[in-house]
């Protein structure tokens, strides 16, 4: 009599990949994130090649982030009204087109800083539609019991692609053919991602399905999402905590870290890639641990403690005297941030009604990064006034203090008992 083998169990982190559409989403996202990692190095290297001053990188960062902030809230409403898959597909096509133009300008040797500023502004505007749609589509693709693993898988591949594979490939491509070659490969990754999204089945929002296409005005739906956020301190408190923390450290980190590697430590694009890759290793390790062990039932203390320590580690960038010091700090920043982010995404997906998740995610993105353009704009002047190292140390210490303080906001530590429906 033949023996029947029990189906082999997948490791916890890979369980969500049993779902066909999630596999396609994950494949496309992973590919485009490699391209984004290439862009991190290529964009910074191109800008500093054209203008060696941090001020130019500040302008580029401002141009990238401001349009994203401007489109986020509208993107959240749209993601709750229409097929989220199509929204992401359109944004990938737009961003791929932007990178194609940038490739041509760079390879022909005519690219200027103002070209980059204009193009990344379009890129940022498209990104404002992608984030809310992605956040809210995941619960539609995987069972509720697999959400922690799905979010851990996201946090696993994000650093692996964005901070390890991408920057490493970017450094090699720049060495071979300059930034233009790196931009070209990034454009190709968006084509692959768009193909994966096109192959997925349509995913209509539950709001549209429930009302059979009869939805309120954009303004009414926006107010419904805002009312829900306003009624839950664990949401709006965390959004505000992120706003002030990001104001303090995002601009200094993004603008000054490449400057430290290139101008103060006299490193190469490959050195910058390796520093970013070490951050990816830290985040991957965190994703593996959280994906296997899960997150504590008390989401918020875990989230805030990990995020506080991650922000404090930013000070390590300012204290570094060698590239390997930067690598250790980057691993701590990204590993701790990833652990908290997995718990945060899971909390939102489990506690926020699915028909509101796109709008809540868009408000999350909007409020959290609202002051990021200002952070980019301030990074260079502050560094000029007090020094690059002092700016990075101050950003980490002050950001950690602000983050931890919000944990003690009334209603922050027990979200499950305090969820309030929109009025």
mmCIF file of C-alpha atoms in Angstrom:
data_model
loop_
_atom_site.group_PDB
_atom_site.id
_atom_site.type_symbol
_atom_site.label_atom_id
_atom_site.label_comp_id
_atom_site.label_asym_id
_atom_site.label_seq_id
_atom_site.Cartn_x
_atom_site.Cartn_y
_atom_site.Cartn_z
ATOM 1 C CA UNK A 1 0.000 0.000 0.000
ATOM 2 C CA UNK A 2 1.424 3.326 -1.098
ATOM 3 C CA UNK A 3 2.277 5.819 1.572
ATOM 4 C CA UNK A 4 0.959 9.362 1.202
ATOM 5 C CA UNK A 5 3.385 12.050 2.128
ATOM 6 C CA UNK A 6 2.094 14.994 4.101
ATOM 7 C CA UNK A 7 2.497 18.253 2.219
ATOM 8 C CA UNK A 8 5.778 19.918 3.085
ATOM 9 C CA UNK A 9 5.366 22.925 5.330
ATOM 10 C CA UNK A 10 6.707 26.199 4.014
ATOM 11 C CA UNK A 11 8.874 28.347 6.302
ATOM 12 C CA UNK A 12 6.688 30.931 8.034
ATOM 13 C CA UNK A 13 8.064 33.822 5.992
ATOM 14 C CA UNK A 14 7.122 32.148 2.696
ATOM 15 C CA UNK A 15 3.565 31.097 3.559
ATOM 16 C CA UNK A 16 1.902 34.097 1.831
ATOM 17 C CA UNK A 17 3.544 33.088 -1.467
ATOM 18 C CA UNK A 18 1.009 30.253 -1.735
ATOM 19 C CA UNK A 19 -1.366 32.922 -3.087
ATOM 20 C CA UNK A 20 -0.868 33.412 -6.856
ATOM 21 C CA UNK A 21 -1.619 37.119 -7.010
ATOM 22 C CA UNK A 22 0.517 37.879 -3.979
ATOM 23 C CA UNK A 23 3.384 35.996 -5.665
ATOM 24 C CA UNK A 24 3.036 38.224 -8.716
ATOM 25 C CA UNK A 25 2.821 41.362 -6.589
ATOM 26 C CA UNK A 26 5.864 40.266 -4.597
ATOM 27 C CA UNK A 27 7.865 39.423 -7.737
ATOM 28 C CA UNK A 28 7.146 42.753 -9.392
ATOM 29 C CA UNK A 29 7.770 44.710 -6.213
ATOM 30 C CA UNK A 30 11.045 42.891 -5.561
ATOM 31 C CA UNK A 31 12.280 43.672 -9.062
ATOM 32 C CA UNK A 32 11.349 47.347 -8.964
ATOM 33 C CA UNK A 33 12.887 47.692 -5.495
ATOM 34 C CA UNK A 34 16.207 46.494 -6.906
ATOM 35 C CA UNK A 35 15.847 49.328 -9.395
ATOM 36 C CA UNK A 36 15.088 51.764 -6.605
ATOM 37 C CA UNK A 37 18.248 50.634 -4.835
ATOM 38 C CA UNK A 38 20.216 51.308 -8.004
ATOM 39 C CA UNK A 39 18.585 54.739 -8.163
ATOM 40 C CA UNK A 40 19.658 55.579 -4.598
ATOM 41 C CA UNK A 41 23.306 55.399 -5.621
ATOM 42 C CA UNK A 42 22.973 56.610 -9.217
ATOM 43 C CA UNK A 43 20.942 59.698 -8.390
ATOM 44 C CA UNK A 44 23.246 60.807 -5.581
ATOM 45 C CA UNK A 45 26.346 60.147 -7.677
ATOM 46 C CA UNK A 46 24.930 62.005 -10.685
ATOM 47 C CA UNK A 47 23.924 65.025 -8.620
ATOM 48 C CA UNK A 48 27.246 65.241 -6.778
ATOM 49 C CA UNK A 49 29.086 64.834 -10.104
ATOM 50 C CA UNK A 50 27.210 67.847 -11.488
ATOM 51 C CA UNK A 51 27.436 69.866 -8.274
ATOM 52 C CA UNK A 52 29.620 68.850 -5.364
ATOM 53 C CA UNK A 53 27.548 70.736 -2.796
ATOM 54 C CA UNK A 54 24.942 69.147 -0.488
ATOM 55 C CA UNK A 55 22.591 72.010 -1.444
ATOM 56 C CA UNK A 56 21.982 70.444 -4.872
ATOM 57 C CA UNK A 57 21.028 67.110 -3.319
ATOM 58 C CA UNK A 58 18.726 68.968 -0.933
ATOM 59 C CA UNK A 59 16.904 70.527 -3.889
ATOM 60 C CA UNK A 60 16.536 67.150 -5.595
ATOM 61 C CA UNK A 61 15.220 65.550 -2.399
ATOM 62 C CA UNK A 62 12.750 68.406 -1.952
ATOM 63 C CA UNK A 63 11.534 68.065 -5.542
ATOM 64 C CA UNK A 64 11.086 64.309 -5.108
ATOM 65 C CA UNK A 65 9.211 64.428 -1.811
ATOM 66 C CA UNK A 66 6.936 67.480 -2.143
ATOM 67 C CA UNK A 67 4.831 66.163 -5.085
ATOM 68 C CA UNK A 68 4.484 62.825 -3.305
ATOM 69 C CA UNK A 69 3.074 64.592 -0.257
ATOM 70 C CA UNK A 70 0.731 66.598 -2.492
ATOM 71 C CA UNK A 71 -0.807 63.536 -4.178
ATOM 72 C CA UNK A 72 -1.007 61.134 -1.228
ATOM 73 C CA UNK A 73 -4.441 62.027 0.163
ATOM 74 C CA UNK A 74 -6.067 61.944 -3.255
ATOM 75 C CA UNK A 75 -4.252 58.658 -3.908
ATOM 76 C CA UNK A 76 -5.806 57.142 -0.786
ATOM 77 C CA UNK A 77 -9.348 58.004 -1.859
ATOM 78 C CA UNK A 78 -8.694 56.655 -5.343
ATOM 79 C CA UNK A 79 -7.321 53.385 -3.946
ATOM 80 C CA UNK A 80 -10.550 52.841 -1.969
ATOM 81 C CA UNK A 81 -12.728 53.533 -5.034
ATOM 82 C CA UNK A 82 -11.006 51.638 -7.848
ATOM 83 C CA UNK A 83 -8.960 48.561 -8.695
ATOM 84 C CA UNK A 84 -5.776 48.979 -6.675
ATOM 85 C CA UNK A 85 -3.875 46.783 -9.111
ATOM 86 C CA UNK A 86 -4.550 49.205 -11.983
ATOM 87 C CA UNK A 87 -3.516 52.173 -9.862
ATOM 88 C CA UNK A 88 -0.147 50.581 -9.143
ATOM 89 C CA UNK A 89 0.233 49.571 -12.793
ATOM 90 C CA UNK A 90 -0.253 53.163 -13.959
ATOM 91 C CA UNK A 91 2.230 54.526 -11.440
ATOM 92 C CA UNK A 92 4.856 51.984 -12.517
ATOM 93 C CA UNK A 93 4.420 52.975 -16.160
ATOM 94 C CA UNK A 94 4.815 56.677 -15.335
ATOM 95 C CA UNK A 95 7.902 56.128 -13.194
ATOM 96 C CA UNK A 96 9.438 53.861 -15.823
ATOM 97 C CA UNK A 97 8.910 56.572 -18.439
ATOM 98 C CA UNK A 98 10.579 59.173 -16.203
ATOM 99 C CA UNK A 99 13.624 56.967 -15.774
ATOM 100 C CA UNK A 100 13.799 56.329 -19.513
ATOM 101 C CA UNK A 101 14.031 60.079 -20.165
ATOM 102 C CA UNK A 102 16.652 60.435 -17.432
ATOM 103 C CA UNK A 103 18.631 57.587 -19.011
ATOM 104 C CA UNK A 104 18.731 59.325 -22.393
ATOM 105 C CA UNK A 105 19.775 62.660 -20.877
ATOM 106 C CA UNK A 106 22.532 61.066 -18.821
ATOM 107 C CA UNK A 107 23.941 58.807 -21.544
ATOM 108 C CA UNK A 108 24.055 61.683 -24.047
ATOM 109 C CA UNK A 109 25.906 63.852 -21.540
ATOM 110 C CA UNK A 110 23.405 66.727 -21.550
ATOM 111 C CA UNK A 111 21.796 66.123 -18.156
ATOM 112 C CA UNK A 112 21.721 69.060 -15.761
ATOM 113 C CA UNK A 113 20.509 69.383 -12.195
ATOM 114 C CA UNK A 114 17.306 71.136 -13.286
ATOM 115 C CA UNK A 115 16.483 68.176 -15.551
ATOM 116 C CA UNK A 116 16.791 65.852 -12.574
ATOM 117 C CA UNK A 117 14.671 68.138 -10.377
ATOM 118 C CA UNK A 118 11.843 68.257 -12.940
ATOM 119 C CA UNK A 119 11.874 64.511 -13.600
ATOM 120 C CA UNK A 120 11.987 63.394 -9.974
ATOM 121 C CA UNK A 121 9.032 65.703 -9.280
ATOM 122 C CA UNK A 122 6.924 63.648 -11.717
ATOM 123 C CA UNK A 123 8.322 60.453 -10.216
ATOM 124 C CA UNK A 124 7.355 61.602 -6.718
ATOM 125 C CA UNK A 125 3.835 62.576 -7.772
ATOM 126 C CA UNK A 126 3.244 59.091 -9.203
ATOM 127 C CA UNK A 127 4.646 57.482 -6.044
ATOM 128 C CA UNK A 128 1.953 59.228 -4.004
ATOM 129 C CA UNK A 129 -0.643 56.964 -5.614
ATOM 130 C CA UNK A 130 1.369 53.756 -5.251
ATOM 131 C CA UNK A 131 1.905 53.622 -1.470
ATOM 132 C CA UNK A 132 -1.749 53.670 -0.294
ATOM 133 C CA UNK A 133 -2.786 51.224 -3.017
ATOM 134 C CA UNK A 134 -0.044 48.780 -2.066
ATOM 135 C CA UNK A 135 -0.751 49.003 1.675
ATOM 136 C CA UNK A 136 -4.447 48.337 1.188
ATOM 137 C CA UNK A 137 -4.232 45.572 -1.430
ATOM 138 C CA UNK A 138 -2.187 43.142 0.678
ATOM 139 C CA UNK A 139 -5.105 42.160 3.009
ATOM 140 C CA UNK A 140 -7.137 41.380 -0.124
ATOM 141 C CA UNK A 141 -4.532 38.941 -1.392
ATOM 142 C CA UNK A 142 -3.614 36.916 1.718
ATOM 143 C CA UNK A 143 -5.639 35.457 4.619
ATOM 144 C CA UNK A 144 -5.736 37.491 7.833
ATOM 145 C CA UNK A 145 -3.678 34.857 9.657
ATOM 146 C CA UNK A 146 -0.830 35.363 7.163
ATOM 147 C CA UNK A 147 -0.609 39.169 7.420
ATOM 148 C CA UNK A 148 2.361 39.192 9.815
ATOM 149 C CA UNK A 149 4.275 36.892 7.467
ATOM 150 C CA UNK A 150 3.265 38.968 4.417
ATOM 151 C CA UNK A 151 4.486 42.164 6.073
ATOM 152 C CA UNK A 152 7.655 40.431 7.248
ATOM 153 C CA UNK A 153 8.262 39.192 3.696
ATOM 154 C CA UNK A 154 7.828 42.759 2.463
ATOM 155 C CA UNK A 155 10.367 43.980 5.018
ATOM 156 C CA UNK A 156 12.664 41.104 4.029
ATOM 157 C CA UNK A 157 12.714 41.808 0.309
ATOM 158 C CA UNK A 158 12.661 45.599 0.662
ATOM 159 C CA UNK A 159 16.101 45.877 2.265
ATOM 160 C CA UNK A 160 17.477 42.903 0.317
ATOM 161 C CA UNK A 161 16.600 44.670 -2.937
ATOM 162 C CA UNK A 162 16.634 48.349 -1.983
ATOM 163 C CA UNK A 163 19.705 48.406 0.211
ATOM 164 C CA UNK A 164 21.766 45.366 -0.765
ATOM 165 C CA UNK A 165 21.305 44.101 -4.310
ATOM 166 C CA UNK A 166 20.276 47.449 -5.788
ATOM 167 C CA UNK A 167 23.054 49.672 -4.404
ATOM 168 C CA UNK A 168 25.687 47.007 -5.057
ATOM 169 C CA UNK A 169 24.564 46.645 -8.677
ATOM 170 C CA UNK A 170 24.303 50.426 -8.937
ATOM 171 C CA UNK A 171 27.901 50.911 -7.829
ATOM 172 C CA UNK A 172 29.105 48.350 -10.392
ATOM 173 C CA UNK A 173 27.032 49.883 -13.209
ATOM 174 C CA UNK A 174 28.283 53.388 -12.441
ATOM 175 C CA UNK A 175 31.859 52.125 -12.518
ATOM 176 C CA UNK A 176 31.221 50.453 -15.906
ATOM 177 C CA UNK A 177 29.078 52.978 -17.754
ATOM 178 C CA UNK A 178 28.211 55.881 -15.495
ATOM 179 C CA UNK A 179 24.893 56.832 -13.926
ATOM 180 C CA UNK A 180 23.083 56.614 -17.269
ATOM 181 C CA UNK A 181 23.538 52.855 -17.418
ATOM 182 C CA UNK A 182 22.183 52.554 -13.878
ATOM 183 C CA UNK A 183 19.126 54.651 -14.746
ATOM 184 C CA UNK A 184 18.477 52.393 -17.758
ATOM 185 C CA UNK A 185 18.361 49.232 -15.679
ATOM 186 C CA UNK A 186 16.054 50.915 -13.166
ATOM 187 C CA UNK A 187 13.651 51.781 -15.998
ATOM 188 C CA UNK A 188 13.677 48.123 -17.084
ATOM 189 C CA UNK A 189 12.734 46.960 -13.577
ATOM 190 C CA UNK A 190 9.572 49.053 -13.697
ATOM 191 C CA UNK A 191 8.628 47.374 -16.982
ATOM 192 C CA UNK A 192 8.923 43.982 -15.278
ATOM 193 C CA UNK A 193 6.883 45.165 -12.288
ATOM 194 C CA UNK A 194 4.159 46.532 -14.574
ATOM 195 C CA UNK A 195 3.987 43.178 -16.378
ATOM 196 C CA UNK A 196 3.490 41.322 -13.081
ATOM 197 C CA UNK A 197 0.693 43.706 -12.077
ATOM 198 C CA UNK A 198 -0.981 43.286 -15.474
ATOM 199 C CA UNK A 199 -0.995 39.505 -14.997
ATOM 200 C CA UNK A 200 -2.781 39.762 -11.630
ATOM 201 C CA UNK A 201 -6.530 39.393 -11.410
ATOM 202 C CA UNK A 202 -8.566 42.595 -10.922
ATOM 203 C CA UNK A 203 -8.880 43.550 -7.251
ATOM 204 C CA UNK A 204 -11.816 45.879 -6.674
ATOM 205 C CA UNK A 205 -12.107 47.703 -3.359
ATOM 206 C CA UNK A 206 -14.712 46.331 -0.985
ATOM 207 C CA UNK A 207 -16.246 49.798 -0.780
ATOM 208 C CA UNK A 208 -16.956 49.833 -4.499
ATOM 209 C CA UNK A 209 -18.240 46.256 -4.434
ATOM 210 C CA UNK A 210 -20.568 46.854 -1.509
ATOM 211 C CA UNK A 211 -22.160 49.897 -3.062
ATOM 212 C CA UNK A 212 -22.155 48.482 -6.616
ATOM 213 C CA UNK A 213 -20.336 51.491 -7.904
ATOM 214 C CA UNK A 214 -22.414 54.053 -5.993
ATOM 215 C CA UNK A 215 -19.906 55.967 -3.906
ATOM 216 C CA UNK A 216 -19.973 59.394 -2.370
ATOM 217 C CA UNK A 217 -17.948 62.347 -3.541
ATOM 218 C CA UNK A 218 -14.193 62.340 -3.175
ATOM 219 C CA UNK A 219 -14.502 65.016 -0.484
ATOM 220 C CA UNK A 220 -17.071 63.003 1.518
ATOM 221 C CA UNK A 221 -14.932 59.888 1.388
ATOM 222 C CA UNK A 222 -11.870 61.863 2.375
ATOM 223 C CA UNK A 223 -13.722 63.257 5.406
ATOM 224 C CA UNK A 224 -14.855 59.760 6.369
ATOM 225 C CA UNK A 225 -11.249 58.606 6.468
ATOM 226 C CA UNK A 226 -10.147 61.679 8.428
ATOM 227 C CA UNK A 227 -12.934 61.203 10.964
ATOM 228 C CA UNK A 228 -11.777 57.658 11.590
ATOM 229 C CA UNK A 229 -8.192 58.753 12.099
ATOM 230 C CA UNK A 230 -9.246 61.599 14.402
ATOM 231 C CA UNK A 231 -11.187 59.170 16.586
ATOM 232 C CA UNK A 232 -8.197 56.870 17.194
ATOM 233 C CA UNK A 233 -5.248 58.283 19.120
ATOM 234 C CA UNK A 234 -3.032 55.319 18.229
ATOM 235 C CA UNK A 235 -3.319 56.381 14.570
ATOM 236 C CA UNK A 236 -3.032 60.146 14.641
ATOM 237 C CA UNK A 237 -0.479 60.056 17.466
ATOM 238 C CA UNK A 238 1.798 57.738 15.496
ATOM 239 C CA UNK A 239 1.370 59.833 12.358
ATOM 240 C CA UNK A 240 2.477 62.947 14.251
ATOM 241 C CA UNK A 241 5.365 61.114 15.918
ATOM 242 C CA UNK A 242 6.632 60.093 12.487
ATOM 243 C CA UNK A 243 6.170 63.634 11.159
ATOM 244 C CA UNK A 244 8.536 65.179 13.686
ATOM 245 C CA UNK A 245 10.996 62.273 13.697
ATOM 246 C CA UNK A 246 11.251 62.341 9.891
ATOM 247 C CA UNK A 247 11.676 66.118 9.938
ATOM 248 C CA UNK A 248 14.689 65.648 12.171
ATOM 249 C CA UNK A 249 16.507 62.768 10.483
ATOM 250 C CA UNK A 250 15.335 61.960 6.934
ATOM 251 C CA UNK A 251 16.873 64.990 5.232
ATOM 252 C CA UNK A 252 20.191 64.802 7.110
ATOM 253 C CA UNK A 253 20.465 61.063 6.440
ATOM 254 C CA UNK A 254 19.602 61.145 2.733
ATOM 255 C CA UNK A 255 21.562 64.303 1.938
ATOM 256 C CA UNK A 256 24.593 63.943 4.195
ATOM 257 C CA UNK A 257 25.325 60.198 4.233
ATOM 258 C CA UNK A 258 26.471 60.158 0.561
ATOM 259 C CA UNK A 259 28.418 63.373 1.261
ATOM 260 C CA UNK A 260 30.204 61.785 4.225
ATOM 261 C CA UNK A 261 31.197 58.740 2.160
ATOM 262 C CA UNK A 262 32.324 60.695 -0.904
ATOM 263 C CA UNK A 263 33.793 63.906 0.505
ATOM 264 C CA UNK A 264 34.854 63.212 4.082
ATOM 265 C CA UNK A 265 35.844 59.550 3.997
ATOM 266 C CA UNK A 266 36.919 59.796 0.312
ATOM 267 C CA UNK A 267 35.035 56.651 -0.586
ATOM 268 C CA UNK A 268 33.621 55.424 -3.893
ATOM 269 C CA UNK A 269 30.136 54.656 -5.161
ATOM 270 C CA UNK A 270 30.874 51.058 -4.236
ATOM 271 C CA UNK A 271 31.594 52.106 -0.643
ATOM 272 C CA UNK A 272 28.240 53.892 -0.463
ATOM 273 C CA UNK A 273 26.580 50.788 -1.880
ATOM 274 C CA UNK A 274 28.191 48.605 0.767
ATOM 275 C CA UNK A 275 27.083 50.929 3.577
ATOM 276 C CA UNK A 276 23.502 50.806 2.312
ATOM 277 C CA UNK A 277 23.790 47.047 1.833
ATOM 278 C CA UNK A 278 24.708 46.611 5.500
ATOM 279 C CA UNK A 279 21.448 48.324 6.356
ATOM 280 C CA UNK A 280 19.733 45.769 4.190
ATOM 281 C CA UNK A 281 21.349 42.935 6.116
ATOM 282 C CA UNK A 282 20.072 44.385 9.380
ATOM 283 C CA UNK A 283 16.550 44.694 8.044
ATOM 284 C CA UNK A 284 16.609 41.183 6.581
ATOM 285 C CA UNK A 285 17.675 39.741 9.912
ATOM 286 C CA UNK A 286 14.839 41.600 11.641
ATOM 287 C CA UNK A 287 12.298 40.403 9.074
ATOM 288 C CA UNK A 288 13.394 36.780 9.469
ATOM 289 C CA UNK A 289 13.129 36.956 13.259
ATOM 290 C CA UNK A 290 9.768 38.736 13.352
ATOM 291 C CA UNK A 291 8.375 36.621 10.505
ATOM 292 C CA UNK A 292 9.185 33.464 12.430
ATOM 293 C CA UNK A 293 8.361 34.598 15.968
ATOM 294 C CA UNK A 294 5.528 37.021 15.223
ATOM 295 C CA UNK A 295 4.913 40.335 16.970
ATOM 296 C CA UNK A 296 3.825 40.886 20.590
ATOM 297 C CA UNK A 297 0.116 41.331 21.293
ATOM 298 C CA UNK A 298 0.945 44.762 22.671
ATOM 299 C CA UNK A 299 1.776 46.260 19.311
ATOM 300 C CA UNK A 300 2.428 49.858 20.269
ATOM 301 C CA UNK A 301 5.147 49.545 22.952
ATOM 302 C CA UNK A 302 7.058 47.189 20.651
ATOM 303 C CA UNK A 303 6.702 49.593 17.725
ATOM 304 C CA UNK A 304 7.784 52.659 19.649
ATOM 305 C CA UNK A 305 10.737 51.058 21.421
ATOM 306 C CA UNK A 306 12.174 49.667 18.174
ATOM 307 C CA UNK A 307 11.608 52.934 16.311
ATOM 308 C CA UNK A 308 13.160 54.972 19.131
ATOM 309 C CA UNK A 309 16.311 52.855 19.093
ATOM 310 C CA UNK A 310 16.433 52.971 15.279
ATOM 311 C CA UNK A 311 16.289 56.762 15.319
ATOM 312 C CA UNK A 312 18.932 56.989 18.020
ATOM 313 C CA UNK A 313 21.247 54.877 15.856
ATOM 314 C CA UNK A 314 21.192 57.676 13.235
ATOM 315 C CA UNK A 315 23.579 59.515 15.555
ATOM 316 C CA UNK A 316 26.112 56.829 14.677
ATOM 317 C CA UNK A 317 26.425 58.327 11.188
ATOM 318 C CA UNK A 318 27.768 61.509 12.711
ATOM 319 C CA UNK A 319 30.189 59.676 15.009
ATOM 320 C CA UNK A 320 31.685 57.468 12.285
ATOM 321 C CA UNK A 321 35.323 57.855 11.243
ATOM 322 C CA UNK A 322 35.411 54.924 8.818
ATOM 323 C CA UNK A 323 33.034 53.308 6.346
ATOM 324 C CA UNK A 324 32.612 50.230 8.538
ATOM 325 C CA UNK A 325 31.349 52.481 11.347
ATOM 326 C CA UNK A 326 28.695 53.765 8.968
ATOM 327 C CA UNK A 327 27.855 50.174 8.035
ATOM 328 C CA UNK A 328 27.206 49.188 11.661
ATOM 329 C CA UNK A 329 25.024 52.243 12.254
ATOM 330 C CA UNK A 330 23.106 51.579 9.034
ATOM 331 C CA UNK A 331 22.457 47.963 10.051
ATOM 332 C CA UNK A 332 21.041 49.077 13.409
ATOM 333 C CA UNK A 333 18.905 51.844 11.912
ATOM 334 C CA UNK A 334 17.328 49.624 9.298
ATOM 335 C CA UNK A 335 17.007 46.457 11.364
ATOM 336 C CA UNK A 336 15.187 48.142 14.217
ATOM 337 C CA UNK A 337 13.045 50.206 11.878
ATOM 338 C CA UNK A 338 12.002 47.096 9.945
ATOM 339 C CA UNK A 339 10.926 45.267 13.098
ATOM 340 C CA UNK A 340 8.702 48.153 14.132
ATOM 341 C CA UNK A 341 7.324 48.614 10.626
ATOM 342 C CA UNK A 342 6.181 44.983 10.382
ATOM 343 C CA UNK A 343 4.227 45.396 13.615
ATOM 344 C CA UNK A 344 2.814 48.748 12.492
ATOM 345 C CA UNK A 345 1.596 47.465 9.119
ATOM 346 C CA UNK A 346 -0.004 44.447 10.792
ATOM 347 C CA UNK A 347 -1.745 46.625 13.380
ATOM 348 C CA UNK A 348 -3.272 48.821 10.666
ATOM 349 C CA UNK A 349 -4.372 45.890 8.524
ATOM 350 C CA UNK A 350 -6.008 44.065 11.434
ATOM 351 C CA UNK A 351 -7.606 47.012 13.240
ATOM 352 C CA UNK A 352 -8.639 49.360 10.423
ATOM 353 C CA UNK A 353 -11.726 48.343 8.365
ATOM 354 C CA UNK A 354 -10.704 47.206 4.882
ATOM 355 C CA UNK A 355 -12.967 49.746 3.158
ATOM 356 C CA UNK A 356 -11.087 52.556 4.947
ATOM 357 C CA UNK A 357 -7.587 51.148 4.759
ATOM 358 C CA UNK A 358 -6.541 52.987 1.602
ATOM 359 C CA UNK A 359 -7.562 56.349 3.024
ATOM 360 C CA UNK A 360 -6.040 55.655 6.436
ATOM 361 C CA UNK A 361 -2.802 54.574 4.757
ATOM 362 C CA UNK A 362 -2.768 57.703 2.628
ATOM 363 C CA UNK A 363 -3.261 59.886 5.712
ATOM 364 C CA UNK A 364 -0.473 57.906 7.374
ATOM 365 C CA UNK A 365 1.862 58.565 4.461
ATOM 366 C CA UNK A 366 0.748 62.196 4.099
ATOM 367 C CA UNK A 367 1.127 63.257 7.724
ATOM 368 C CA UNK A 368 4.237 61.162 8.294
ATOM 369 C CA UNK A 369 6.177 62.686 5.394
ATOM 370 C CA UNK A 370 4.519 66.118 5.329
ATOM 371 C CA UNK A 371 7.650 67.808 6.642
ATOM 372 C CA UNK A 372 10.144 65.673 4.719
ATOM 373 C CA UNK A 373 10.527 68.340 1.986
ATOM 374 C CA UNK A 374 11.396 70.824 4.740
ATOM 375 C CA UNK A 375 13.839 68.294 6.186
ATOM 376 C CA UNK A 376 15.615 68.078 2.836
ATOM 377 C CA UNK A 377 15.607 71.861 2.477
ATOM 378 C CA UNK A 378 17.073 72.387 5.956
ATOM 379 C CA UNK A 379 19.735 69.674 5.859
ATOM 380 C CA UNK A 380 22.363 71.594 3.911
ATOM 381 C CA UNK A 381 21.981 74.974 5.712
ATOM 382 C CA UNK A 382 22.041 73.323 9.140
ATOM 383 C CA UNK A 383 25.075 71.238 8.211
ATOM 384 C CA UNK A 384 26.799 74.378 6.938
ATOM 385 C CA UNK A 385 26.069 76.176 10.209
ATOM 386 C CA UNK A 386 26.951 73.479 12.774
ATOM 387 C CA UNK A 387 28.838 70.872 10.760
ATOM 388 C CA UNK A 388 27.875 67.592 9.085
ATOM 389 C CA UNK A 389 28.715 65.375 12.070
ATOM 390 C CA UNK A 390 26.866 67.551 14.580
ATOM 391 C CA UNK A 391 23.823 67.641 12.327
ATOM 392 C CA UNK A 392 23.658 63.845 12.119
ATOM 393 C CA UNK A 393 24.218 63.316 15.853
ATOM 394 C CA UNK A 394 21.609 65.928 16.752
ATOM 395 C CA UNK A 395 19.111 64.448 14.309
ATOM 396 C CA UNK A 396 19.419 61.000 15.875
ATOM 397 C CA UNK A 397 19.237 62.091 19.509
ATOM 398 C CA UNK A 398 16.401 64.599 19.122
ATOM 399 C CA UNK A 399 14.451 62.252 16.847
ATOM 400 C CA UNK A 400 14.684 59.444 19.405
ATOM 401 C CA UNK A 401 13.444 61.688 22.228
ATOM 402 C CA UNK A 402 10.472 62.875 20.174
ATOM 403 C CA UNK A 403 9.546 59.348 19.077
ATOM 404 C CA UNK A 404 9.622 57.840 22.559
ATOM 405 C CA UNK A 405 7.586 60.699 24.061
ATOM 406 C CA UNK A 406 4.561 59.873 21.879
ATOM 407 C CA UNK A 407 4.286 56.394 23.418
ATOM 408 C CA UNK A 408 2.859 58.058 26.527
ATOM 409 C CA UNK A 409 0.033 59.823 24.684
ATOM 410 C CA UNK A 410 -3.327 58.809 26.282
ATOM 411 C CA UNK A 411 -4.879 55.945 24.320
ATOM 412 C CA UNK A 412 -1.672 55.075 22.493
ATOM 413 C CA UNK A 413 -0.797 51.764 24.139
ATOM 414 C CA UNK A 414 -4.174 49.951 23.849
ATOM 415 C CA UNK A 415 -5.467 50.441 20.292
ATOM 416 C CA UNK A 416 -7.601 47.287 20.183
ATOM 417 C CA UNK A 417 -9.889 48.555 22.927
ATOM 418 C CA UNK A 418 -10.056 52.087 21.572
ATOM 419 C CA UNK A 419 -10.878 51.687 17.879
ATOM 420 C CA UNK A 420 -13.577 54.222 16.987
ATOM 421 C CA UNK A 421 -15.696 54.039 13.813
ATOM 422 C CA UNK A 422 -16.028 57.110 11.593
ATOM 423 C CA UNK A 423 -18.934 59.343 12.417
#
